[in-house]
Amino acid sequence: MPRSAGDLDLTFQALADPTRRAIVERLSRGQASVSELAGPHAMSLPAIVQHLALLENSGLVRSEKVGRVRTFRMVPAGLSLAEQWFDRRRAQWQRRLDRLGEHLERFPDGEPKTGR
Amino acid sequence: MPRSAGDLDLTFQALADPTRRAIVERLSRGQASVSELAGPHAMSLPAIVQHLALLENSGLVRSEKVGRVRTFRMVPAGLSLAEQWFDRRRAQWQRRLDRLGEHLERFPDGEPKTGR
């Protein structure tokens, strides 16, 4: 049973591997079968299947088996929470820079000296 | 020696832990000493120091020691490549939806039948 798409630990863990990132890149262009996904990688099929299982467990992708073919597709919502995490960090950082800018405008020569 | 800020494996690995994400969140609001960073966490100081070492090695944060106090700060560029990776996935996904939308506009009743 895949965990919820919102688990940032699993999302970032899933993305911390170049093969898994390449698979997500491939799937963000459209769905693909296991053999299509394995194609570009010099890796055993069981190793690819293990990467796919980890990706599916993270909620970034899901799969469906029709007959003997298992097809994978992206779950865009799986990336959303991670993107939002970056957006919040960026916003916090920007607020910090804004405050610093205001401070430098008010005191271009540094802090006013005490007793002046 | 910290690896380059652009190493996505290390960046995502660093972010795959709630304590390390909390430290990055704290540092995106401003620099902090090791003891300030350890404060909110029910965790031994050596455990925090290990998380900080992993974060510094990923290029997300850097530290400076003045006297006996080591101070950590964010390296915003450390997040940039990871953000760009998400942006590219989002863009690919959007292009896919656009193509699908165009297709549905051209053929609202599905693919034209052969021989019609």
PDB file of C-alpha atoms in Angstrom:
ATOM      1  CA  MET A   1       0.000   0.000   0.000  1.00  0.00           C
ATOM      2  CA  PRO A   2       1.691   3.276  -1.061  1.00  0.00           C
ATOM      3  CA  ARG A   3       2.071   5.910   1.633  1.00  0.00           C
ATOM      4  CA  SER A   4       0.362   9.280   1.150  1.00  0.00           C
ATOM      5  CA  ALA A   5       1.785  11.555  -1.528  1.00  0.00           C
ATOM      6  CA  GLY A   6       2.510  14.129   1.155  1.00  0.00           C
ATOM      7  CA  ASP A   7       5.268  12.292   2.975  1.00  0.00           C
ATOM      8  CA  LEU A   8       8.287  14.546   2.367  1.00  0.00           C
ATOM      9  CA  ASP A   9      10.751  12.018   3.838  1.00  0.00           C
ATOM     10  CA  LEU A  10       9.731   9.448   1.239  1.00  0.00           C
ATOM     11  CA  THR A  11       9.542  11.993  -1.585  1.00  0.00           C
ATOM     12  CA  PHE A  12      13.041  13.341  -1.018  1.00  0.00           C
ATOM     13  CA  GLN A  13      14.394   9.834  -0.375  1.00  0.00           C
ATOM     14  CA  ALA A  14      12.904   8.714  -3.681  1.00  0.00           C
ATOM     15  CA  LEU A  15      14.514  11.647  -5.519  1.00  0.00           C
ATOM     16  CA  ALA A  16      17.954  11.126  -3.944  1.00  0.00           C
ATOM     17  CA  ASP A  17      18.962   8.670  -6.670  1.00  0.00           C
ATOM     18  CA  PRO A  18      19.837   9.498 -10.309  1.00  0.00           C
ATOM     19  CA  THR A  19      18.072   6.426 -11.769  1.00  0.00           C
ATOM     20  CA  ARG A  20      14.865   7.240  -9.896  1.00  0.00           C
ATOM     21  CA  ARG A  21      15.043  10.901 -10.979  1.00  0.00           C
ATOM     22  CA  ALA A  22      15.543   9.761 -14.603  1.00  0.00           C
ATOM     23  CA  ILE A  23      12.445   7.562 -14.291  1.00  0.00           C
ATOM     24  CA  VAL A  24      10.383  10.486 -12.946  1.00  0.00           C
ATOM     25  CA  GLU A  25      11.707  12.684 -15.794  1.00  0.00           C
ATOM     26  CA  ARG A  26      10.676  10.020 -18.328  1.00  0.00           C
ATOM     27  CA  LEU A  27       7.215   9.659 -16.764  1.00  0.00           C
ATOM     28  CA  SER A  28       6.633  13.417 -16.664  1.00  0.00           C
ATOM     29  CA  ARG A  29       6.659  13.184 -20.495  1.00  0.00           C
ATOM     30  CA  GLY A  30       4.065  10.403 -20.472  1.00  0.00           C
ATOM     31  CA  GLN A  31       3.254   6.934 -19.159  1.00  0.00           C
ATOM     32  CA  ALA A  32       5.558   3.983 -19.858  1.00  0.00           C
ATOM     33  CA  SER A  33       5.836   0.242 -19.327  1.00  0.00           C
ATOM     34  CA  VAL A  34       8.463  -1.355 -17.101  1.00  0.00           C
ATOM     35  CA  SER A  35      10.541  -2.438 -20.121  1.00  0.00           C
ATOM     36  CA  GLU A  36      10.341   1.062 -21.662  1.00  0.00           C
ATOM     37  CA  LEU A  37      11.518   2.499 -18.347  1.00  0.00           C
ATOM     38  CA  ALA A  38      14.309  -0.062 -18.002  1.00  0.00           C
ATOM     39  CA  GLY A  39      15.522   0.500 -21.596  1.00  0.00           C
ATOM     40  CA  PRO A  40      17.910   3.441 -21.101  1.00  0.00           C
ATOM     41  CA  HIS A  41      19.477   2.049 -17.908  1.00  0.00           C
ATOM     42  CA  ALA A  42      22.437  -0.361 -17.773  1.00  0.00           C
ATOM     43  CA  MET A  43      20.841  -2.163 -14.852  1.00  0.00           C
ATOM     44  CA  SER A  44      19.154  -5.497 -14.190  1.00  0.00           C
ATOM     45  CA  LEU A  45      15.368  -5.603 -14.469  1.00  0.00           C
ATOM     46  CA  PRO A  46      15.000  -6.553 -10.762  1.00  0.00           C
ATOM     47  CA  ALA A  47      17.037  -3.439  -9.821  1.00  0.00           C
ATOM     48  CA  ILE A  48      14.734  -1.244 -11.944  1.00  0.00           C
ATOM     49  CA  VAL A  49      11.675  -2.925 -10.434  1.00  0.00           C
ATOM     50  CA  GLN A  50      13.031  -2.146  -6.965  1.00  0.00           C
ATOM     51  CA  HIS A  51      13.487   1.539  -7.893  1.00  0.00           C
ATOM     52  CA  LEU A  52       9.928   1.586  -9.286  1.00  0.00           C
ATOM     53  CA  ALA A  53       8.559   0.050  -6.081  1.00  0.00           C
ATOM     54  CA  LEU A  54      10.287   2.725  -4.006  1.00  0.00           C
ATOM     55  CA  LEU A  55       8.946   5.461  -6.291  1.00  0.00           C
ATOM     56  CA  GLU A  56       5.425   4.028  -6.099  1.00  0.00           C
ATOM     57  CA  ASN A  57       5.652   3.782  -2.312  1.00  0.00           C
ATOM     58  CA  SER A  58       6.647   7.465  -2.164  1.00  0.00           C
ATOM     59  CA  GLY A  59       3.457   8.446  -4.015  1.00  0.00           C
ATOM     60  CA  LEU A  60       5.368  10.037  -6.924  1.00  0.00           C
ATOM     61  CA  VAL A  61       4.217   7.427  -9.455  1.00  0.00           C
ATOM     62  CA  ARG A  62       1.543   4.776  -9.687  1.00  0.00           C
ATOM     63  CA  SER A  63       1.155   1.694 -11.814  1.00  0.00           C
ATOM     64  CA  GLU A  64      -1.564  -0.407 -13.312  1.00  0.00           C
ATOM     65  CA  LYS A  65      -1.279  -3.905 -14.715  1.00  0.00           C
ATOM     66  CA  VAL A  66      -3.293  -4.808 -17.802  1.00  0.00           C
ATOM     67  CA  GLY A  67      -2.731  -8.375 -18.910  1.00  0.00           C
ATOM     68  CA  ARG A  68       0.998  -8.969 -18.551  1.00  0.00           C
ATOM     69  CA  VAL A  69       2.051  -5.335 -18.970  1.00  0.00           C
ATOM     70  CA  ARG A  70       2.509  -3.023 -15.974  1.00  0.00           C
ATOM     71  CA  THR A  71       2.317   0.646 -16.945  1.00  0.00           C
ATOM     72  CA  PHE A  72       3.623   3.489 -14.787  1.00  0.00           C
ATOM     73  CA  ARG A  73       2.472   7.088 -14.726  1.00  0.00           C
ATOM     74  CA  MET A  74       3.356  10.210 -12.750  1.00  0.00           C
ATOM     75  CA  VAL A  75       1.264  11.455  -9.846  1.00  0.00           C
ATOM     76  CA  PRO A  76       1.829  15.235 -10.160  1.00  0.00           C
ATOM     77  CA  ALA A  77       0.400  15.813  -6.674  1.00  0.00           C
ATOM     78  CA  GLY A  78       3.283  13.713  -5.371  1.00  0.00           C
ATOM     79  CA  LEU A  79       5.709  16.496  -6.290  1.00  0.00           C
ATOM     80  CA  SER A  80       3.499  19.343  -5.070  1.00  0.00           C
ATOM     81  CA  LEU A  81       4.250  19.219  -1.346  1.00  0.00           C
ATOM     82  CA  ALA A  82       7.986  19.088  -2.017  1.00  0.00           C
ATOM     83  CA  GLU A  83       7.680  22.070  -4.363  1.00  0.00           C
ATOM     84  CA  GLN A  84       5.703  23.953  -1.696  1.00  0.00           C
ATOM     85  CA  TRP A  85       8.441  23.221   0.827  1.00  0.00           C
ATOM     86  CA  PHE A  86      10.969  24.915  -1.488  1.00  0.00           C
ATOM     87  CA  ASP A  87       8.590  27.825  -2.111  1.00  0.00           C
ATOM     88  CA  ARG A  88       8.267  28.468   1.642  1.00  0.00           C
ATOM     89  CA  ARG A  89      12.053  28.391   2.148  1.00  0.00           C
ATOM     90  CA  ARG A  90      12.488  30.794  -0.774  1.00  0.00           C
ATOM     91  CA  ALA A  91       9.826  33.132   0.675  1.00  0.00           C
ATOM     92  CA  GLN A  92      11.438  33.102   4.131  1.00  0.00           C
ATOM     93  CA  TRP A  93      14.814  33.814   2.606  1.00  0.00           C
ATOM     94  CA  GLN A  94      13.366  36.660   0.525  1.00  0.00           C
ATOM     95  CA  ARG A  95      11.723  38.241   3.605  1.00  0.00           C
ATOM     96  CA  ARG A  96      15.104  38.114   5.332  1.00  0.00           C
ATOM     97  CA  LEU A  97      16.772  39.895   2.406  1.00  0.00           C
ATOM     98  CA  ASP A  98      13.973  42.495   2.338  1.00  0.00           C
ATOM     99  CA  ARG A  99      14.436  43.228   6.038  1.00  0.00           C
ATOM    100  CA  LEU A 100      18.188  43.519   5.518  1.00  0.00           C
ATOM    101  CA  GLY A 101      17.607  45.896   2.587  1.00  0.00           C
ATOM    102  CA  GLU A 102      15.294  48.116   4.678  1.00  0.00           C
ATOM    103  CA  HIS A 103      17.847  48.173   7.453  1.00  0.00           C
ATOM    104  CA  LEU A 104      20.640  49.218   5.074  1.00  0.00           C
ATOM    105  CA  GLU A 105      18.427  51.982   3.637  1.00  0.00           C
ATOM    106  CA  ARG A 106      17.710  53.357   7.108  1.00  0.00           C
ATOM    107  CA  PHE A 107      21.295  53.091   8.339  1.00  0.00           C
ATOM    108  CA  PRO A 108      23.538  53.286   5.250  1.00  0.00           C
ATOM    109  CA  ASP A 109      26.594  53.926   7.445  1.00  0.00           C
ATOM    110  CA  GLY A 110      25.827  51.111   9.880  1.00  0.00           C
ATOM    111  CA  GLU A 111      23.977  51.142  13.230  1.00  0.00           C
ATOM    112  CA  PRO A 112      23.603  54.603  14.811  1.00  0.00           C
ATOM    113  CA  LYS A 113      26.202  54.966  17.565  1.00  0.00           C
ATOM    114  CA  THR A 114      24.948  55.021  21.163  1.00  0.00           C
ATOM    115  CA  GLY A 115      25.162  58.476  22.799  1.00  0.00           C
ATOM    116  CA  ARG A 116      25.570  60.418  19.590  1.00  0.00           C
TER     117      ARG A 116
ATOM    118  CA  MET B   1      35.403  19.376   2.053  1.00  0.00           C
ATOM    119  CA  PRO B   2      31.719  19.940   1.170  1.00  0.00           C
ATOM    120  CA  ARG B   3      30.630  18.652  -2.242  1.00  0.00           C
ATOM    121  CA  SER B   4      29.334  21.121  -4.805  1.00  0.00           C
ATOM    122  CA  ALA B   5      25.959  22.694  -4.080  1.00  0.00           C
ATOM    123  CA  GLY B   6      24.666  21.177  -7.310  1.00  0.00           C
ATOM    124  CA  ASP B   7      24.752  17.537  -6.284  1.00  0.00           C
ATOM    125  CA  LEU B   8      21.074  16.601  -6.346  1.00  0.00           C
ATOM    126  CA  ASP B   9      21.665  13.190  -4.736  1.00  0.00           C
ATOM    127  CA  LEU B  10      23.155  14.851  -1.662  1.00  0.00           C
ATOM    128  CA  THR B  11      20.579  17.658  -1.617  1.00  0.00           C
ATOM    129  CA  PHE B  12      17.583  15.331  -1.682  1.00  0.00           C
ATOM    130  CA  GLN B  13      19.266  12.925   0.744  1.00  0.00           C
ATOM    131  CA  ALA B  14      19.842  15.836   3.141  1.00  0.00           C
ATOM    132  CA  LEU B  15      16.187  16.875   2.891  1.00  0.00           C
ATOM    133  CA  ALA B  16      14.830  13.340   3.432  1.00  0.00           C
ATOM    134  CA  ASP B  17      14.865  13.765   7.207  1.00  0.00           C
ATOM    135  CA  PRO B  18      12.473  15.880   9.327  1.00  0.00           C
ATOM    136  CA  THR B  19      15.185  17.121  11.731  1.00  0.00           C
ATOM    137  CA  ARG B  20      17.389  18.268   8.858  1.00  0.00           C
ATOM    138  CA  ARG B  21      14.436  19.973   7.137  1.00  0.00           C
ATOM    139  CA  ALA B  22      13.608  21.747  10.427  1.00  0.00           C
ATOM    140  CA  ILE B  23      17.219  22.969  10.640  1.00  0.00           C
ATOM    141  CA  VAL B  24      17.080  24.320   7.070  1.00  0.00           C
ATOM    142  CA  GLU B  25      13.745  26.009   7.892  1.00  0.00           C
ATOM    143  CA  ARG B  26      15.326  27.617  10.963  1.00  0.00           C
ATOM    144  CA  LEU B  27      18.370  28.787   8.989  1.00  0.00           C
ATOM    145  CA  SER B  28      16.264  30.247   6.194  1.00  0.00           C
ATOM    146  CA  ARG B  29      15.065  32.738   8.834  1.00  0.00           C
ATOM    147  CA  GLY B  30      18.653  33.645   9.821  1.00  0.00           C
ATOM    148  CA  GLN B  31      21.964  32.238  11.027  1.00  0.00           C
ATOM    149  CA  ALA B  32      22.188  30.259  14.276  1.00  0.00           C
ATOM    150  CA  SER B  33      24.711  28.575  16.552  1.00  0.00           C
ATOM    151  CA  VAL B  34      24.823  24.814  17.116  1.00  0.00           C
ATOM    152  CA  SER B  35      23.141  25.144  20.510  1.00  0.00           C
ATOM    153  CA  GLU B  36      20.393  27.387  19.083  1.00  0.00           C
ATOM    154  CA  LEU B  37      19.816  24.788  16.366  1.00  0.00           C
ATOM    155  CA  ALA B  38      19.823  21.905  18.856  1.00  0.00           C
ATOM    156  CA  GLY B  39      17.398  23.683  21.225  1.00  0.00           C
ATOM    157  CA  PRO B  40      14.030  22.642  19.745  1.00  0.00           C
ATOM    158  CA  HIS B  41      15.042  19.007  19.166  1.00  0.00           C
ATOM    159  CA  ALA B  42      14.778  16.206  21.741  1.00  0.00           C
ATOM    160  CA  MET B  43      18.040  14.744  20.510  1.00  0.00           C
ATOM    161  CA  SER B  44      21.633  14.416  21.731  1.00  0.00           C
ATOM    162  CA  LEU B  45      24.076  17.120  20.666  1.00  0.00           C
ATOM    163  CA  PRO B  46      26.247  14.578  18.764  1.00  0.00           C
ATOM    164  CA  ALA B  47      23.161  13.521  16.781  1.00  0.00           C
ATOM    165  CA  ILE B  48      22.448  17.169  15.868  1.00  0.00           C
ATOM    166  CA  VAL B  49      26.106  17.702  14.954  1.00  0.00           C
ATOM    167  CA  GLN B  50      25.892  14.674  12.635  1.00  0.00           C
ATOM    168  CA  HIS B  51      22.801  16.127  10.918  1.00  0.00           C
ATOM    169  CA  LEU B  52      24.616  19.466  10.552  1.00  0.00           C
ATOM    170  CA  ALA B  53      27.664  17.742   9.023  1.00  0.00           C
ATOM    171  CA  LEU B  54      25.459  15.986   6.477  1.00  0.00           C
ATOM    172  CA  LEU B  55      23.701  19.280   5.642  1.00  0.00           C
ATOM    173  CA  GLU B  56      27.034  21.075   5.246  1.00  0.00           C
ATOM    174  CA  ASN B  57      28.382  18.271   3.045  1.00  0.00           C
ATOM    175  CA  SER B  58      25.307  18.617   0.813  1.00  0.00           C
ATOM    176  CA  GLY B  59      26.088  22.301   0.234  1.00  0.00           C
ATOM    177  CA  LEU B  60      22.753  23.469   1.716  1.00  0.00           C
ATOM    178  CA  VAL B  61      24.367  25.186   4.717  1.00  0.00           C
ATOM    179  CA  ARG B  62      27.824  26.334   5.718  1.00  0.00           C
ATOM    180  CA  SER B  63      29.406  27.085   9.074  1.00  0.00           C
ATOM    181  CA  GLU B  64      32.091  29.290  10.524  1.00  0.00           C
ATOM    182  CA  LYS B  65      33.756  28.975  13.887  1.00  0.00           C
ATOM    183  CA  VAL B  66      34.606  32.134  15.807  1.00  0.00           C
ATOM    184  CA  GLY B  67      36.258  31.406  19.137  1.00  0.00           C
ATOM    185  CA  ARG B  68      34.322  28.488  20.592  1.00  0.00           C
ATOM    186  CA  VAL B  69      31.049  29.175  18.785  1.00  0.00           C
ATOM    187  CA  ARG B  70      30.231  27.558  15.435  1.00  0.00           C
ATOM    188  CA  THR B  71      27.561  29.452  13.506  1.00  0.00           C
ATOM    189  CA  PHE B  72      25.543  27.978  10.641  1.00  0.00           C
ATOM    190  CA  ARG B  73      23.904  29.815   7.767  1.00  0.00           C
ATOM    191  CA  MET B  74      21.924  28.829   4.671  1.00  0.00           C
ATOM    192  CA  VAL B  75      23.464  28.653   1.213  1.00  0.00           C
ATOM    193  CA  PRO B  76      20.439  29.619  -0.927  1.00  0.00           C
ATOM    194  CA  ALA B  77      22.212  28.401  -4.094  1.00  0.00           C
ATOM    195  CA  GLY B  78      22.193  24.941  -2.511  1.00  0.00           C
ATOM    196  CA  LEU B  79      18.418  24.783  -2.955  1.00  0.00           C
ATOM    197  CA  SER B  80      18.375  26.311  -6.445  1.00  0.00           C
ATOM    198  CA  LEU B  81      19.265  23.253  -8.516  1.00  0.00           C
ATOM    199  CA  ALA B  82      16.687  21.159  -6.693  1.00  0.00           C
ATOM    200  CA  GLU B  83      14.069  23.860  -7.308  1.00  0.00           C
ATOM    201  CA  GLN B  84      15.031  23.954 -10.981  1.00  0.00           C
ATOM    202  CA  TRP B  85      14.607  20.183 -11.181  1.00  0.00           C
ATOM    203  CA  PHE B  86      10.999  20.562  -9.933  1.00  0.00           C
ATOM    204  CA  ASP B  87      10.400  23.459 -12.325  1.00  0.00           C
ATOM    205  CA  ARG B  88      11.484  21.340 -15.304  1.00  0.00           C
ATOM    206  CA  ARG B  89       9.233  18.434 -14.276  1.00  0.00           C
ATOM    207  CA  ARG B  90       6.320  20.851 -13.847  1.00  0.00           C
ATOM    208  CA  ALA B  91       7.010  22.360 -17.288  1.00  0.00           C
ATOM    209  CA  GLN B  92       7.173  18.928 -18.960  1.00  0.00           C
ATOM    210  CA  TRP B  93       3.946  17.918 -17.291  1.00  0.00           C
ATOM    211  CA  GLN B  94       2.266  21.158 -18.359  1.00  0.00           C
ATOM    212  CA  ARG B  95       3.363  20.661 -21.994  1.00  0.00           C
ATOM    213  CA  ARG B  96       1.831  17.190 -21.865  1.00  0.00           C
ATOM    214  CA  LEU B  97      -1.484  18.586 -20.587  1.00  0.00           C
ATOM    215  CA  ASP B  98      -1.399  21.328 -23.268  1.00  0.00           C
ATOM    216  CA  ARG B  99      -0.908  18.736 -26.028  1.00  0.00           C
ATOM    217  CA  LEU B 100      -3.751  16.680 -24.588  1.00  0.00           C
ATOM    218  CA  GLY B 101      -5.962  19.793 -24.469  1.00  0.00           C
ATOM    219  CA  GLU B 102      -5.203  20.629 -28.136  1.00  0.00           C
ATOM    220  CA  HIS B 103      -5.970  17.068 -29.106  1.00  0.00           C
ATOM    221  CA  LEU B 104      -9.326  17.128 -27.303  1.00  0.00           C
ATOM    222  CA  GLU B 105     -10.216  20.442 -29.001  1.00  0.00           C
ATOM    223  CA  ARG B 106      -9.440  19.036 -32.452  1.00  0.00           C
ATOM    224  CA  PHE B 107     -11.205  15.721 -31.838  1.00  0.00           C
ATOM    225  CA  PRO B 108     -13.886  16.370 -29.190  1.00  0.00           C
ATOM    226  CA  ASP B 109     -15.542  13.042 -29.983  1.00  0.00           C
ATOM    227  CA  GLY B 110     -12.317  11.046 -29.921  1.00  0.00           C
ATOM    228  CA  GLU B 111      -9.976   9.989 -32.729  1.00  0.00           C
ATOM    229  CA  PRO B 112     -11.476  10.293 -36.233  1.00  0.00           C
ATOM    230  CA  LYS B 113     -12.517   6.825 -37.386  1.00  0.00           C
ATOM    231  CA  THR B 114     -10.447   5.300 -40.190  1.00  0.00           C
ATOM    232  CA  GLY B 115     -12.301   5.225 -43.514  1.00  0.00           C
ATOM    233  CA  ARG B 116     -14.872   7.895 -42.587  1.00  0.00           C
TER     234      ARG B 116
END
